Amino acid sequence: SERAITDNAHGLARYASICQEHGLVPIVEPELTLSPGDYGLDRAARETERVLSRVIAALHANDVVLEAMLLKPSMVLPGLDAVVEDASREQVAKYTVRSLKRVVPPAIPGIHFLSGGMGSEEATQNLQAVQRECPDAPWRLSFSFGRALQDAVLKQWAGKAENVPAAQHLLVELARVNSEAQQGIWNEEHPTPGGGRLQLPKLSFSSERRQNADLFNW
């Protein structure tokens, strides 16, 4: 909603301003989480630009120095119920770069993509496609993946001491291939090939809210 976007943009900008006041470099993360729905790249791009433009405006309003911050957005991706094959990594890269060019000032030095529910291999492929789509980007395009780096490693480890060396090796390999993808030079099989998107829980505050009759029933 408009209110949600405005409030969250203001919160991110205040956080960034407070960080800079104390000598820290803020990482501003306006994530558009993958959600259920069959919406395509056009809709995802519109919403991405809508959110990012509000965040940038809020950063200006709060006197944030753009040259002293990093942006951590999600890529432009279709909904979880959409046919992924209809959105090739080249198309994802095209829409992502277009949206960024439309609203993100070149003063911001770095854009570090989050994986946002993508599988490990999909995240790496899309990262390389974005880099190749815009090799002369005014910002440094890189990654700050969470789940796409950690999920397979945690499964490999499984809480067992004997699995630590293999899990550590896998983490290093995932970091390496994503580093190469960030440079646009990755050209080998992924350490964790295949795998679909990660279904995120759908949170609903209304479903958790107490009913009127229960408000004072402690």
mmCIF file of N, CA and C in Angstrom, residues 52-118:
data_model
loop_
_atom_site.group_PDB
_atom_site.id
_atom_site.type_symbol
_atom_site.label_atom_id
_atom_site.label_comp_id
_atom_site.label_asym_id
_atom_site.label_seq_id
_atom_site.Cartn_x
_atom_site.Cartn_y
_atom_site.Cartn_z
ATOM 1 N N LEU A 52 11.665 1.930 -5.055
ATOM 2 C CA LEU A 52 12.989 2.533 -5.059
ATOM 3 C C LEU A 52 12.925 4.055 -5.169
ATOM 4 N N SER A 53 12.000 4.558 -5.963
ATOM 5 C CA SER A 53 11.891 6.009 -6.108
ATOM 6 C C SER A 53 11.493 6.670 -4.792
ATOM 7 N N ARG A 54 10.600 6.014 -4.030
ATOM 8 C CA ARG A 54 10.207 6.548 -2.727
ATOM 9 C C ARG A 54 11.378 6.505 -1.753
ATOM 10 N N VAL A 55 12.146 5.437 -1.790
ATOM 11 C CA VAL A 55 13.289 5.314 -0.892
ATOM 12 C C VAL A 55 14.323 6.392 -1.198
ATOM 13 N N ILE A 56 14.621 6.599 -2.462
ATOM 14 C CA ILE A 56 15.599 7.626 -2.837
ATOM 15 C C ILE A 56 15.117 9.002 -2.400
ATOM 16 N N ALA A 57 13.824 9.292 -2.597
ATOM 17 C CA ALA A 57 13.274 10.574 -2.172
ATOM 18 C C ALA A 57 13.401 10.752 -0.658
ATOM 19 N N ALA A 58 13.140 9.676 0.093
ATOM 20 C CA ALA A 58 13.251 9.747 1.553
ATOM 21 C C ALA A 58 14.702 9.947 1.979
ATOM 22 N N LEU A 59 15.636 9.323 1.276
ATOM 23 C CA LEU A 59 17.053 9.510 1.592
ATOM 24 C C LEU A 59 17.452 10.966 1.414
ATOM 25 N N HIS A 60 16.998 11.584 0.342
ATOM 26 C CA HIS A 60 17.266 13.005 0.124
ATOM 27 C C HIS A 60 16.641 13.853 1.224
ATOM 28 N N ALA A 61 15.399 13.543 1.571
ATOM 29 C CA ALA A 61 14.682 14.328 2.583
ATOM 30 C C ALA A 61 15.366 14.255 3.946
ATOM 31 N N ASN A 62 16.091 13.172 4.195
ATOM 32 C CA ASN A 62 16.778 12.999 5.474
ATOM 33 C C ASN A 62 18.269 13.300 5.384
ATOM 34 N N ASP A 63 18.656 13.978 4.308
ATOM 35 C CA ASP A 63 20.039 14.455 4.143
ATOM 36 C C ASP A 63 21.069 13.334 4.189
ATOM 37 N N VAL A 64 20.721 12.187 3.652
ATOM 38 C CA VAL A 64 21.669 11.080 3.581
ATOM 39 C C VAL A 64 22.657 11.339 2.440
ATOM 40 N N VAL A 65 23.921 11.152 2.695
ATOM 41 C CA VAL A 65 24.956 11.319 1.674
ATOM 42 C C VAL A 65 24.984 10.055 0.829
ATOM 43 N N LEU A 66 24.531 10.158 -0.404
ATOM 44 C CA LEU A 66 24.403 8.972 -1.250
ATOM 45 C C LEU A 66 25.748 8.315 -1.522
ATOM 46 N N GLU A 67 26.786 9.113 -1.604
ATOM 47 C CA GLU A 67 28.116 8.555 -1.884
ATOM 48 C C GLU A 67 28.660 7.727 -0.718
ATOM 49 N N ALA A 68 28.009 7.789 0.416
ATOM 50 C CA ALA A 68 28.496 7.084 1.604
ATOM 51 C C ALA A 68 27.484 6.053 2.086
ATOM 52 N N MET A 69 26.856 5.357 1.166
ATOM 53 C CA MET A 69 25.899 4.310 1.496
ATOM 54 C C MET A 69 25.928 3.232 0.419
ATOM 55 N N LEU A 70 25.321 2.102 0.707
ATOM 56 C CA LEU A 70 25.162 1.031 -0.263
ATOM 57 C C LEU A 70 23.688 0.674 -0.356
ATOM 58 N N LEU A 71 23.278 0.240 -1.528
ATOM 59 C CA LEU A 71 21.888 -0.159 -1.753
ATOM 60 C C LEU A 71 21.825 -1.670 -1.927
ATOM 61 N N LYS A 72 20.866 -2.297 -1.232
ATOM 62 C CA LYS A 72 20.729 -3.750 -1.293
ATOM 63 C C LYS A 72 19.303 -4.107 -1.715
ATOM 64 N N PRO A 73 19.001 -4.037 -3.009
ATOM 65 C CA PRO A 73 17.659 -4.350 -3.491
ATOM 66 C C PRO A 73 17.549 -5.794 -3.967
ATOM 67 N N SER A 74 16.334 -6.177 -4.299
ATOM 68 C CA SER A 74 16.119 -7.467 -4.954
ATOM 69 C C SER A 74 16.128 -7.252 -6.464
ATOM 70 N N MET A 75 16.321 -8.316 -7.202
ATOM 71 C CA MET A 75 16.210 -8.234 -8.658
ATOM 72 C C MET A 75 14.737 -8.205 -9.045
ATOM 73 N N VAL A 76 14.466 -7.809 -10.272
ATOM 74 C CA VAL A 76 13.098 -7.804 -10.777
ATOM 75 C C VAL A 76 12.743 -9.229 -11.201
ATOM 76 N N LEU A 77 11.825 -9.834 -10.444
ATOM 77 C CA LEU A 77 11.485 -11.241 -10.655
ATOM 78 C C LEU A 77 9.974 -11.426 -10.735
ATOM 79 N N PRO A 78 9.509 -12.392 -11.521
ATOM 80 C CA PRO A 78 8.070 -12.680 -11.582
ATOM 81 C C PRO A 78 7.604 -13.384 -10.315
ATOM 82 N N GLY A 79 6.274 -13.457 -10.140
ATOM 83 C CA GLY A 79 5.709 -14.079 -8.955
ATOM 84 C C GLY A 79 6.008 -15.560 -8.860
ATOM 85 N N LEU A 80 5.806 -16.099 -7.667
ATOM 86 C CA LEU A 80 6.111 -17.505 -7.424
ATOM 87 C C LEU A 80 5.244 -18.452 -8.243
ATOM 88 N N ASP A 81 4.054 -17.996 -8.660
ATOM 89 C CA ASP A 81 3.156 -18.840 -9.441
ATOM 90 C C ASP A 81 3.306 -18.628 -10.948
ATOM 91 N N ALA A 82 4.199 -17.728 -11.330
ATOM 92 C CA ALA A 82 4.432 -17.483 -12.752
ATOM 93 C C ALA A 82 5.309 -18.585 -13.326
ATOM 94 N N VAL A 83 5.270 -18.747 -14.628
ATOM 95 C CA VAL A 83 6.116 -19.730 -15.303
ATOM 96 C C VAL A 83 7.516 -19.139 -15.408
ATOM 97 N N VAL A 84 8.465 -19.709 -14.650
ATOM 98 C CA VAL A 84 9.805 -19.151 -14.589
ATOM 99 C C VAL A 84 10.461 -19.135 -15.959
ATOM 100 N N GLU A 85 10.156 -20.152 -16.776
ATOM 101 C CA GLU A 85 10.775 -20.224 -18.102
ATOM 102 C C GLU A 85 10.403 -19.025 -18.969
ATOM 103 N N ASP A 86 9.247 -18.400 -18.656
ATOM 104 C CA ASP A 86 8.830 -17.227 -19.428
ATOM 105 C C ASP A 86 9.675 -16.007 -19.094
ATOM 106 N N ALA A 87 10.427 -16.081 -18.007
ATOM 107 C CA ALA A 87 11.290 -14.977 -17.604
ATOM 108 C C ALA A 87 12.730 -15.480 -17.583
ATOM 109 N N SER A 88 13.374 -15.449 -18.731
ATOM 110 C CA SER A 88 14.751 -15.923 -18.811
ATOM 111 C C SER A 88 15.656 -14.989 -18.016
ATOM 112 N N ARG A 89 16.853 -15.480 -17.716
ATOM 113 C CA ARG A 89 17.775 -14.635 -16.960
ATOM 114 C C ARG A 89 18.148 -13.373 -17.734
ATOM 115 N N GLU A 90 18.137 -13.445 -19.067
ATOM 116 C CA GLU A 90 18.413 -12.240 -19.853
ATOM 117 C C GLU A 90 17.300 -11.214 -19.677
ATOM 118 N N GLN A 91 16.044 -11.680 -19.607
ATOM 119 C CA GLN A 91 14.936 -10.766 -19.387
ATOM 120 C C GLN A 91 14.959 -10.189 -17.983
ATOM 121 N N VAL A 92 15.255 -11.042 -17.006
ATOM 122 C CA VAL A 92 15.381 -10.563 -15.629
ATOM 123 C C VAL A 92 16.445 -9.475 -15.552
ATOM 124 N N ALA A 93 17.560 -9.711 -16.198
ATOM 125 C CA ALA A 93 18.645 -8.727 -16.201
ATOM 126 C C ALA A 93 18.208 -7.437 -16.895
ATOM 127 N N LYS A 94 17.521 -7.560 -18.009
ATOM 128 C CA LYS A 94 17.077 -6.383 -18.762
ATOM 129 C C LYS A 94 16.147 -5.516 -17.918
ATOM 130 N N TYR A 95 15.144 -6.133 -17.296
ATOM 131 C CA TYR A 95 14.182 -5.377 -16.503
ATOM 132 C C TYR A 95 14.841 -4.821 -15.232
ATOM 133 N N THR A 96 15.725 -5.591 -14.633
ATOM 134 C CA THR A 96 16.398 -5.128 -13.421
ATOM 135 C C THR A 96 17.246 -3.905 -13.702
ATOM 136 N N VAL A 97 18.065 -3.979 -14.733
ATOM 137 C CA VAL A 97 18.948 -2.858 -15.075
ATOM 138 C C VAL A 97 18.127 -1.637 -15.485
ATOM 139 N N ARG A 98 17.068 -1.848 -16.252
ATOM 140 C CA ARG A 98 16.232 -0.726 -16.675
ATOM 141 C C ARG A 98 15.625 -0.005 -15.478
ATOM 142 N N SER A 99 15.116 -0.769 -14.530
ATOM 143 C CA SER A 99 14.510 -0.158 -13.348
ATOM 144 C C SER A 99 15.539 0.616 -12.529
ATOM 145 N N LEU A 100 16.712 0.042 -12.383
ATOM 146 C CA LEU A 100 17.761 0.726 -11.621
ATOM 147 C C LEU A 100 18.180 2.019 -12.309
ATOM 148 N N LYS A 101 18.355 1.976 -13.608
ATOM 149 C CA LYS A 101 18.759 3.177 -14.347
ATOM 150 C C LYS A 101 17.718 4.284 -14.252
ATOM 151 N N ARG A 102 16.459 3.898 -14.137
ATOM 152 C CA ARG A 102 15.390 4.895 -14.090
ATOM 153 C C ARG A 102 15.341 5.651 -12.771
ATOM 154 N N VAL A 103 15.737 5.002 -11.676
ATOM 155 C CA VAL A 103 15.487 5.631 -10.373
ATOM 156 C C VAL A 103 16.694 5.741 -9.446
ATOM 157 N N VAL A 104 17.750 4.973 -9.657
ATOM 158 C CA VAL A 104 18.872 4.989 -8.714
ATOM 159 C C VAL A 104 19.955 5.950 -9.206
ATOM 160 N N PRO A 105 20.266 6.975 -8.426
ATOM 161 C CA PRO A 105 21.291 7.943 -8.845
ATOM 162 C C PRO A 105 22.670 7.291 -8.952
ATOM 163 N N PRO A 106 23.474 7.740 -9.915
ATOM 164 C CA PRO A 106 24.831 7.186 -10.047
ATOM 165 C C PRO A 106 25.740 7.559 -8.888
ATOM 166 N N ALA A 107 25.296 8.459 -8.024
ATOM 167 C CA ALA A 107 26.107 8.836 -6.855
ATOM 168 C C ALA A 107 26.256 7.674 -5.879
ATOM 169 N N ILE A 108 25.296 6.773 -5.865
ATOM 170 C CA ILE A 108 25.392 5.611 -4.979
ATOM 171 C C ILE A 108 26.475 4.681 -5.528
ATOM 172 N N PRO A 109 27.500 4.373 -4.742
ATOM 173 C CA PRO A 109 28.646 3.645 -5.301
ATOM 174 C C PRO A 109 28.408 2.172 -5.582
ATOM 175 N N GLY A 110 27.528 1.520 -4.817
ATOM 176 C CA GLY A 110 27.387 0.082 -4.987
ATOM 177 C C GLY A 110 25.975 -0.417 -4.804
ATOM 178 N N ILE A 111 25.593 -1.372 -5.653
ATOM 179 C CA ILE A 111 24.308 -2.061 -5.538
ATOM 180 C C ILE A 111 24.620 -3.537 -5.318
ATOM 181 N N HIS A 112 24.185 -4.046 -4.164
ATOM 182 C CA HIS A 112 24.498 -5.426 -3.770
ATOM 183 C C HIS A 112 23.189 -6.204 -3.687
ATOM 184 N N PHE A 113 22.940 -7.035 -4.667
ATOM 185 C CA PHE A 113 21.663 -7.735 -4.768
ATOM 186 C C PHE A 113 21.516 -8.793 -3.680
ATOM 187 N N LEU A 114 20.324 -8.878 -3.126
ATOM 188 C CA LEU A 114 19.988 -10.002 -2.252
ATOM 189 C C LEU A 114 19.361 -11.101 -3.099
ATOM 190 N N SER A 115 19.378 -12.304 -2.585
ATOM 191 C CA SER A 115 18.863 -13.422 -3.385
ATOM 192 C C SER A 115 17.343 -13.470 -3.377
ATOM 193 N N GLY A 116 16.710 -12.993 -2.321
ATOM 194 C CA GLY A 116 15.266 -12.784 -2.319
ATOM 195 C C GLY A 116 14.414 -13.989 -2.653
ATOM 196 N N GLY A 117 14.811 -15.174 -2.224
ATOM 197 C CA GLY A 117 14.003 -16.353 -2.477
ATOM 198 C C GLY A 117 14.417 -17.159 -3.694
ATOM 199 N N MET A 118 15.368 -16.646 -4.484
ATOM 200 C CA MET A 118 15.855 -17.427 -5.620
ATOM 201 C C MET A 118 16.657 -18.623 -5.123
#
